[in-house]
Coordinates of C-alpha atoms in Angstrom, one line a residue:
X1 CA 0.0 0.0 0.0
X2 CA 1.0 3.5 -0.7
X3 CA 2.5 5.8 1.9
X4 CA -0.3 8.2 1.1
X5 CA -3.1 6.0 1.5
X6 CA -2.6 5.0 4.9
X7 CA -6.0 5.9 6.8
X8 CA -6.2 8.7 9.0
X9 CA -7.2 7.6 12.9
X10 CA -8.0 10.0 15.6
X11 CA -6.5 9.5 18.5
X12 CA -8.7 8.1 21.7
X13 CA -9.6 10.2 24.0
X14 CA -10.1 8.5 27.2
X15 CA -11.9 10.2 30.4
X16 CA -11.4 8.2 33.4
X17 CA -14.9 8.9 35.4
X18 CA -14.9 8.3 39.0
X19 CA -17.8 6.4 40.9
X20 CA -20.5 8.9 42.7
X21 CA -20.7 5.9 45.2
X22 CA -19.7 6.1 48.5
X23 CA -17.2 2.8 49.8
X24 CA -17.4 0.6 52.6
X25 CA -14.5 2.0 54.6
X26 CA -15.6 0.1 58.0
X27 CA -16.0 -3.5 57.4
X28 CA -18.9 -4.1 60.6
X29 CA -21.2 -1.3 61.6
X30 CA -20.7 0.0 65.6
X31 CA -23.3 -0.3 67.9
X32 CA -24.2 3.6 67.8
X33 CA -23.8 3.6 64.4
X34 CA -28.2 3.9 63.7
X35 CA -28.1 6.7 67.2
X36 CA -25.6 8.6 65.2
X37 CA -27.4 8.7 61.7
X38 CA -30.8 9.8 63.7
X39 CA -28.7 12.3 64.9
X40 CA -27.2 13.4 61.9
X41 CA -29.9 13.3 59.7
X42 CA -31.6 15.7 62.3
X43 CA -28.9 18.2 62.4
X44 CA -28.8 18.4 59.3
X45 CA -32.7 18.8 59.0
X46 CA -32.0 22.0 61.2
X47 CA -30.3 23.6 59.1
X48 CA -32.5 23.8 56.0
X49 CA -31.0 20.7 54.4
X50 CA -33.5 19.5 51.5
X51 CA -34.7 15.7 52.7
X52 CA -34.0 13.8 49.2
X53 CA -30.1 15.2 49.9
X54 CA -30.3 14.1 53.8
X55 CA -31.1 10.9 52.6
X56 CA -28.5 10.4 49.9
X57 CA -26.0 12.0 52.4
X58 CA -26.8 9.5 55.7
X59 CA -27.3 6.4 53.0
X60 CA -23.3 7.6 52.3
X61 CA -22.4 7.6 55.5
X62 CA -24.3 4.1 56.2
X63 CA -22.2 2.5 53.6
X64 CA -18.9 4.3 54.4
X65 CA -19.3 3.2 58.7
X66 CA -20.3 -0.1 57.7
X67 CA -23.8 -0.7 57.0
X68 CA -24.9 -0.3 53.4
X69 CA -28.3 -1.7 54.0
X70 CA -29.6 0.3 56.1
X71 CA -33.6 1.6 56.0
X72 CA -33.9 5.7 55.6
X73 CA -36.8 7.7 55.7
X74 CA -36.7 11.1 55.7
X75 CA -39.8 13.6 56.1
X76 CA -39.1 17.4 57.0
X77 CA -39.5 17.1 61.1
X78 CA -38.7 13.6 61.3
X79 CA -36.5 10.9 60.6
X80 CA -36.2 6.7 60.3
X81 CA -33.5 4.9 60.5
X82 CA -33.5 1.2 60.3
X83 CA -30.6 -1.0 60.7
X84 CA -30.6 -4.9 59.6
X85 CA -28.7 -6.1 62.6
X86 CA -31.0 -4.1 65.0
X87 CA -34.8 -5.1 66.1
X88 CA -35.8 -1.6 66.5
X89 CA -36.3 1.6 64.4
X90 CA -35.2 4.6 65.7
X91 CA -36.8 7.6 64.9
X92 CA -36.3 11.4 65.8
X93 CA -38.1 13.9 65.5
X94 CA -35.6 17.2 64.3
X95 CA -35.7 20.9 65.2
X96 CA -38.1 23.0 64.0
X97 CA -37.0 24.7 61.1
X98 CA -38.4 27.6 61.7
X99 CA -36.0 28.0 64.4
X100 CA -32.7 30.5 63.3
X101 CA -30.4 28.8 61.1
X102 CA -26.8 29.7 62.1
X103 CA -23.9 29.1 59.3
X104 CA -21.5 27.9 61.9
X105 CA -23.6 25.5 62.9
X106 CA -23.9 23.9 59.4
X107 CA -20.8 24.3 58.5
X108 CA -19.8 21.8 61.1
X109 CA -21.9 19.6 61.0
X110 CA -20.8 19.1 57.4
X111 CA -17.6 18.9 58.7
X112 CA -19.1 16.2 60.7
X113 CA -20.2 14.4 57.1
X114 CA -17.0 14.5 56.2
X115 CA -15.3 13.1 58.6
X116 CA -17.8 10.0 58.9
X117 CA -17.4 9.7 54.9
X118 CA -13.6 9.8 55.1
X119 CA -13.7 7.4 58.4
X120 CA -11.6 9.0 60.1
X121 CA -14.4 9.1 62.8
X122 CA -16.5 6.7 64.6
X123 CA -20.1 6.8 65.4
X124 CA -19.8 7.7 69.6
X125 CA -17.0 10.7 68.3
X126 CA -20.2 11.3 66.0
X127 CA -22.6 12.0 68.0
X128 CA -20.4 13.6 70.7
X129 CA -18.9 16.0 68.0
X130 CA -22.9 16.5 66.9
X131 CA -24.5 17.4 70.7
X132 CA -21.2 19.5 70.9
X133 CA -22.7 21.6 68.0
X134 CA -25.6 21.9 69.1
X135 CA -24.2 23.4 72.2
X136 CA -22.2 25.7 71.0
X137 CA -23.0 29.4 71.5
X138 CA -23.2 31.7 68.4
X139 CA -19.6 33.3 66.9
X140 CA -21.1 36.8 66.7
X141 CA -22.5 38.7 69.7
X142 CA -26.3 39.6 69.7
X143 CA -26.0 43.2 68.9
X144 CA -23.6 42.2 65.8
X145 CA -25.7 39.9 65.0
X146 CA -29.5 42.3 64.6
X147 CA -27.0 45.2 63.2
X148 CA -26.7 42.6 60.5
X149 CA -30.5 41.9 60.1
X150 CA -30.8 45.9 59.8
X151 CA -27.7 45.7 56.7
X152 CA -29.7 42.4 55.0
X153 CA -32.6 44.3 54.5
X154 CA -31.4 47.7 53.6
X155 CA -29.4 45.7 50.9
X156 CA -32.4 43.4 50.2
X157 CA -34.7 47.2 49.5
X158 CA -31.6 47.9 47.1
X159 CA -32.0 44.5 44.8
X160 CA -35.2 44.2 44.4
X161 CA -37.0 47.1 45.0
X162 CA -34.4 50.0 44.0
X163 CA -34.7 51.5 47.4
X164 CA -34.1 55.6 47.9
X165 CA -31.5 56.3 50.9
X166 CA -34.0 57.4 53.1
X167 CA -36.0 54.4 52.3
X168 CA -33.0 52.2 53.3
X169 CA -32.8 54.2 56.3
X170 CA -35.8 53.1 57.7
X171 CA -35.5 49.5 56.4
X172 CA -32.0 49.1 58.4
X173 CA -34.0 50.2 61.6
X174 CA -37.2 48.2 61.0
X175 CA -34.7 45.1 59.9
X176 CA -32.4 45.6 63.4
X177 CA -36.0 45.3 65.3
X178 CA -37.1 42.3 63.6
X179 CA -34.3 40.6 64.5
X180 CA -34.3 41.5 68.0
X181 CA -37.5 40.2 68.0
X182 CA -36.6 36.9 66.1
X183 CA -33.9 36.5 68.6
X184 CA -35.4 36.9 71.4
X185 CA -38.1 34.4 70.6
X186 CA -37.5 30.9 71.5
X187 CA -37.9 28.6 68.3
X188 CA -40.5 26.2 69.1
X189 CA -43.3 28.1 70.7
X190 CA -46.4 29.8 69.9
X191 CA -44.5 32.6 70.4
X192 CA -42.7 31.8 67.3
X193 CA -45.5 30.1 65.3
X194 CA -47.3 33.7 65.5
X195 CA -43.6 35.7 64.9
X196 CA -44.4 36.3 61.1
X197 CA -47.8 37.7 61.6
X198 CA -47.2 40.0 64.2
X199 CA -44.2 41.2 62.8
X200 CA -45.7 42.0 59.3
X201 CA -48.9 43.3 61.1
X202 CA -46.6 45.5 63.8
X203 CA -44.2 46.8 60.8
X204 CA -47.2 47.2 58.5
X205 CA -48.9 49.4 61.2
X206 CA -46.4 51.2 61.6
X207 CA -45.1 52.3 57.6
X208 CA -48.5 52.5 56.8
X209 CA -49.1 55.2 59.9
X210 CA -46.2 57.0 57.9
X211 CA -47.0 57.2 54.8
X212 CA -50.1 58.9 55.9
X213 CA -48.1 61.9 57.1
X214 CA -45.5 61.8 53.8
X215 CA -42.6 60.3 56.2
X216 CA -42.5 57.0 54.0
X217 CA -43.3 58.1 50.1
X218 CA -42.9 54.4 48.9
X219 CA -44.2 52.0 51.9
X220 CA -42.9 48.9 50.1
X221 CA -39.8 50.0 50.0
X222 CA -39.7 50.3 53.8
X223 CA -41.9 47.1 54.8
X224 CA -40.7 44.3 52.5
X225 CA -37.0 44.3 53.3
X226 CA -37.1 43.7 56.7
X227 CA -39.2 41.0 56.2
X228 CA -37.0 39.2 54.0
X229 CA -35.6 36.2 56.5
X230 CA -39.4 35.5 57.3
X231 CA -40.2 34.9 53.7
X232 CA -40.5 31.3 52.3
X233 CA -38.6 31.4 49.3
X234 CA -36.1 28.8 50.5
X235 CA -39.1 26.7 51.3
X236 CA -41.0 26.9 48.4
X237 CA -37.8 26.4 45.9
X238 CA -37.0 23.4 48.3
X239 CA -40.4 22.1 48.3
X240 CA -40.8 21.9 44.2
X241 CA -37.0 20.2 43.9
X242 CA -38.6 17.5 46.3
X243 CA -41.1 17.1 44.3
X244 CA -39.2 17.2 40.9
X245 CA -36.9 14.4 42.8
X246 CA -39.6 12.2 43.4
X247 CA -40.4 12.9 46.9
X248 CA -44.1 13.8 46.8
X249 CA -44.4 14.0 50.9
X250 CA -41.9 16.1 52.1
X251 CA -42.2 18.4 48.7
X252 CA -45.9 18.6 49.5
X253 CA -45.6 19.1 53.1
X254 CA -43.0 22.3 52.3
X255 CA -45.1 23.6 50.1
X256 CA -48.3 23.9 52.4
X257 CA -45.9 25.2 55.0
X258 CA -44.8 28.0 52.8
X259 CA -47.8 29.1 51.2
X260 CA -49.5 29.6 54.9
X261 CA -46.0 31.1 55.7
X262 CA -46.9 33.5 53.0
X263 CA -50.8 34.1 53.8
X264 CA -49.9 34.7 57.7
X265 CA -47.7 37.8 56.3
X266 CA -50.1 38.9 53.9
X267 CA -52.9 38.8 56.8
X268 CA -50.3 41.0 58.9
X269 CA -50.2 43.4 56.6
X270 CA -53.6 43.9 55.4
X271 CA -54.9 44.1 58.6
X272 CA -52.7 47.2 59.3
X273 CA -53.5 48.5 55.9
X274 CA -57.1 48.3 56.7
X275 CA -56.7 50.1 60.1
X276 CA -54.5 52.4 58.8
X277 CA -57.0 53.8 55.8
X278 CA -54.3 54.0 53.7
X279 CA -55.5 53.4 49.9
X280 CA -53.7 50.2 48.6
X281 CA -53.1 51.8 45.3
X282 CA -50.5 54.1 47.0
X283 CA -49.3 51.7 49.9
X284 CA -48.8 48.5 47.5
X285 CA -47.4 50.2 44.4
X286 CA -43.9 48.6 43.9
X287 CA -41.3 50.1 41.6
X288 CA -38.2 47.9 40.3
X289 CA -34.4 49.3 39.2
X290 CA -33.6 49.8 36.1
X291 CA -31.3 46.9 34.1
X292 CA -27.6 48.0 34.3
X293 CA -27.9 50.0 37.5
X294 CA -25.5 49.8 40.2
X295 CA -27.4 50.2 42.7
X296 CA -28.5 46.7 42.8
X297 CA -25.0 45.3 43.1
X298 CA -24.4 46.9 45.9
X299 CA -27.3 45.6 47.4
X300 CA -26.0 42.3 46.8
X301 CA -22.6 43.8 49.0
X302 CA -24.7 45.2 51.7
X303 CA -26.9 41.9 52.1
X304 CA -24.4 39.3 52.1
X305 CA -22.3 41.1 54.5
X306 CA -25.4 41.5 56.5
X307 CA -26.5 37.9 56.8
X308 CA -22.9 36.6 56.8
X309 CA -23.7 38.9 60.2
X310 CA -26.6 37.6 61.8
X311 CA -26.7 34.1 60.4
X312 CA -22.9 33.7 62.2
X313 CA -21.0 32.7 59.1
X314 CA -17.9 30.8 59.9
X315 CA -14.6 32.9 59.5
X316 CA -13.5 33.3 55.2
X317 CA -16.7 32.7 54.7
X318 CA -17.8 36.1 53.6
X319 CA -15.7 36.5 50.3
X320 CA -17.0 32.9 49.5
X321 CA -20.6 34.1 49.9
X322 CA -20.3 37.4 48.4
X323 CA -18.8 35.7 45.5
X324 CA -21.8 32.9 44.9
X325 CA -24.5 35.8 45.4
X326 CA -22.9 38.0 42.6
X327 CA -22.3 35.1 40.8
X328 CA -26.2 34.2 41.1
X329 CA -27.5 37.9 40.6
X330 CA -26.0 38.1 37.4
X331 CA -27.0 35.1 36.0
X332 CA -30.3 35.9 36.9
X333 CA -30.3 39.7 35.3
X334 CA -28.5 37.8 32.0
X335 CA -31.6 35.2 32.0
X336 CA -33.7 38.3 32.4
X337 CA -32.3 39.6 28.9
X338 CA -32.1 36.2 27.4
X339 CA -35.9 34.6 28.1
X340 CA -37.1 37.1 29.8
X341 CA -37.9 37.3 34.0
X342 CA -39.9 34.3 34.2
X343 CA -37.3 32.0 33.2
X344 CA -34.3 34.2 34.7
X345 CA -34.3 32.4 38.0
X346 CA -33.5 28.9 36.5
X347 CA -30.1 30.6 35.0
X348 CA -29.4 32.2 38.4
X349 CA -30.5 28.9 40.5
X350 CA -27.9 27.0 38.0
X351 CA -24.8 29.5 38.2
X352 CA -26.0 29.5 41.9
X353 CA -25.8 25.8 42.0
X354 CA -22.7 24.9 40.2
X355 CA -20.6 27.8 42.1
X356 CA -21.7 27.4 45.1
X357 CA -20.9 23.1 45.1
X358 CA -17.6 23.9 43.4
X359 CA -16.2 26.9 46.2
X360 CA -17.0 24.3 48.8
X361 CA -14.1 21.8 47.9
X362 CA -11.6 25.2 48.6
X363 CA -10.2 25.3 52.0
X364 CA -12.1 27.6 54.3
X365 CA -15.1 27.7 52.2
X366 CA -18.4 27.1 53.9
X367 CA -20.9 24.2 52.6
X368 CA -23.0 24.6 49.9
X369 CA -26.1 24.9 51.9
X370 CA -24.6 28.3 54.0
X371 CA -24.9 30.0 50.4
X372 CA -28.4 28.4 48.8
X373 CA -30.3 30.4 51.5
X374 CA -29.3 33.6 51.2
X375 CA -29.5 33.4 47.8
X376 CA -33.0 31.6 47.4
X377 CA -33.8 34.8 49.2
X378 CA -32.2 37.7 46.4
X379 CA -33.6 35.1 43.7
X380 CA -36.7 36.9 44.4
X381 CA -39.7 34.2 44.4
X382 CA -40.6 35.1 48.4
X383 CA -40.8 38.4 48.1
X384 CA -42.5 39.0 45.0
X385 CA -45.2 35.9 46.0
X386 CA -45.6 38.4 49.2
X387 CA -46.0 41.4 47.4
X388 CA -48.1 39.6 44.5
X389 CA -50.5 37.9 47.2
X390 CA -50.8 41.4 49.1
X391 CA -51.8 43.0 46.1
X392 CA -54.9 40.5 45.0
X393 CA -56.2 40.0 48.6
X394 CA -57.0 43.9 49.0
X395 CA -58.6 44.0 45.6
X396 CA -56.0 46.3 43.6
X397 CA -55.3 44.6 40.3
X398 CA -51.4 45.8 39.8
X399 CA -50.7 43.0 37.4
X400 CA -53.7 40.4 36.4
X401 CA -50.4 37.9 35.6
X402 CA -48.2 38.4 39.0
X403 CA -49.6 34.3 40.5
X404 CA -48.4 32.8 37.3
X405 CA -45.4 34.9 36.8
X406 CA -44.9 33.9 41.0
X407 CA -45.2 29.8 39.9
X408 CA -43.0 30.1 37.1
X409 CA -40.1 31.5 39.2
X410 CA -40.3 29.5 41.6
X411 CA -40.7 26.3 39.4
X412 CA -37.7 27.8 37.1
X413 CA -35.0 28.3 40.5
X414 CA -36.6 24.7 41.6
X415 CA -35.5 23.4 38.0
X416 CA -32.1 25.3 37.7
X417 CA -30.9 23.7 41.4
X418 CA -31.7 20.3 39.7
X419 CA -30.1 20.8 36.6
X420 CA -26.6 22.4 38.3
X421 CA -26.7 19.8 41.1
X422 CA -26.6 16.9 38.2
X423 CA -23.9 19.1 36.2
X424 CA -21.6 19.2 39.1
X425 CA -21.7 15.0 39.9
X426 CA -20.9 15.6 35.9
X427 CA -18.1 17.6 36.8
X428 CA -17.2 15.6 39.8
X429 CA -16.9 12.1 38.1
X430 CA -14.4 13.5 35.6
X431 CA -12.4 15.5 37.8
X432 CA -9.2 14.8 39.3
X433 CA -9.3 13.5 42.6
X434 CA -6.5 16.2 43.4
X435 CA -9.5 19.1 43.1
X436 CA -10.7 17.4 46.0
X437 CA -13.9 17.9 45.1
X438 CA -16.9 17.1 47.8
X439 CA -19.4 14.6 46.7
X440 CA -22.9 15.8 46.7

């Protein structure tokens, strides 16, 4: 054959893909092994972990400690745990979530994941490392922490409502008293079952008193921000990725809770509206910035320093944060010009996503989960359900399209988290184990 028709190969291109499965690192399960995932999978419920993750995450740490057949069940308050060796099921039931989330807290306990997936710790150190958590006091004093509140919502009246300075003003002192009073109530009560209503109701009454004298020309701008941490965004995205994932309870069961979440604050601030006299049209109109300002961007500085504040974020943590909320913010406003705002929180939901599971692996970095509530939060679906639901229940028609528009969003972040978390196992399975990239 001719030196010139010798046929032309490629050459192979081989990509080594790792296994997404956890190993058996402990060949027989300890005793406290099934005490330890109870309390586990519970801690990690108190932190706003969604349950389809809790699950994959304990049945990771049952193979890795030993037992790769153990029984989960996870529902939002409680947890099963059955072990094949043992003649009972233990069963927890977790903190309430709507008890304060603190972002040291999770980001040991995630520590604490993976530690038991590395086994380099047994169940008892476990569970002593976990009621050692719990314990612990929070990094930032309590006046640090409500100054924080008062800097989340004036950044929060920035984003998504283009605040004016003096607007701001009085959202940084209405956010600093909501979270003295959020603080000072003990998570569990009906002190704090009734928090959201009062608070709207007490805040509405007392912007709405304002605006009759001229004090507050925009009320929304004032009321909305300081609000923000009550909202359910965070629940409502979570509850639709349960769903999309197959877990009809605990998706359902969110979603109840954060629709009545949302129609407790709307009764708050109705009622003051209607005591106040103040017509809706001028106490409910909402203005937006303009695409391209600054003004939101700073927002986005102001708030995550503010919750990186209040919610106790561990130490680095605040570049890592700053850096997954811009990241997020400007995925959304590029979906914005792409498809429009319906579909601009799947785009932010996915950079969100992908960033956010990727900065983890970095040393110092906080989990995954410190940065997915925040962000739910500037991703807009709780506050515009609020302000959407407000509007319809005291009969002015702003937008006849604002409950559909509300849906989409949500369903669109839901869908974007799903999407990014199966792009980064992606990423994961072809990356170099020196990345040291975490499993999710």
């Amino acid at each position: 054959m001719s030196r010139w028709n010798v046929p032309f190969r490629f050459p192979k291109l081989e990509i080594h893909r790792r296994s997404v499965e956890a190993r058996q690192l402990v060949e027989s399960p300890s005793a406290q092994l099934q005490e330890f995932l109870v309390k586990l999978g519970s801690a990690l419920l108190s932190v706003g972990t969604a349950a389809t993750d809790i699950q994959r995450t304990l049945k990771r740490v049952s193979v890795a400690l030993g037992s790769p057949n153990a029984a989960l069940i996870v529902f939002p308050t409680l947890i099963f745990v059955g072990m094949p060796d043992e003649k009972e099921t233990r069963f927890d039931i977790a903190e309430s979530p709507g008890g304060e989330v603190r972002f040291d807290r999770a980001a040991r306990i995630y520590t604490v994941v993976d530690h038991a997936l590395a086994g380099t710790i047994t169940a008892v150190q476990g569970i002593e490392a976990i009621e050692a958590i719990t314990a612990a006091k929070p990094r930032f004093p309590t006046v640090v922490r409500v100054l924080g509140h008062g800097l989340a919502a004036a950044g929060v009246g920035l984003v998504l409502l283009g605040a004016e300075p003096i607007s701001m003003v009085y959202a940084f002192v209405l956010g600093v008293l909501v979270g003295v009073a959020k603080l000072l109530v003990r998570p569990g009560t009906y002190a704090a079952i009734l928090l959201p209503v009062f608070t709207a109701f007490a805040l509405a009454l007392i912007v709405f008193a304002a605006a009759r004298t001229d004090l507050v020309p925009e009320p929304l701008q004032v009321l909305v921000p300081p609000l923000v941490t009550l909202l359910p965004g965070a629940v409502l995205t979570t509850g639709i990725q349960e769903l999309a994932a197959g877990d009809m309870v605990a998706g359902a069961s969110r979603l109840v809770s954060g629709i009545a979440q949302l129609l407790f604050l709307s009764f708050g601030i109705l009622a003051a509206l209607t005591i106040t006299g103040v017509p809706a049209s001028t106490a409910l109109l909402t203005t937006h910035p303009p695409l391209g300002a600054f003004q939101p961007w700073v927002g986005v500085l102001l708030f995550s320093l503010g919750i990186f504040l209040y919610y106790c974020g561990p130490r680095r943590s605040l570049y890592f944060l700053t850096l997954v909320l811009l990241v997020a913010y400007g995925a959304q406003l590029l979906g914005a010009v792409i498809m429009g705002s319906e579909f601009s929180g799947f785009f932010g939901a996915l950079a969100l996503t992908v960033v956010a599971y990727l900065v983890q692996s970095i040393r110092g970095a906080p989990p995954a989960v410190v940065c997915f509530l925040p962000a739910f939060w500037l991703l807009v679906p709780g506050a515009t359900g609020l302000i959407g639901l407000t509007q319809s229940a005291s009969g002015v028609n702003f937008d006849s399209s604002s409950f559909p528009t509300i849906v989409g969003s949500i369903v669109a972040i839901a869908l974007g988290v799903l999407v990014g978390t199966a792009l980064y196992r992606q990423i994961y399975s072809v990356a170099p184990a020196a990345w040291g990239l975490r499993l999710v």
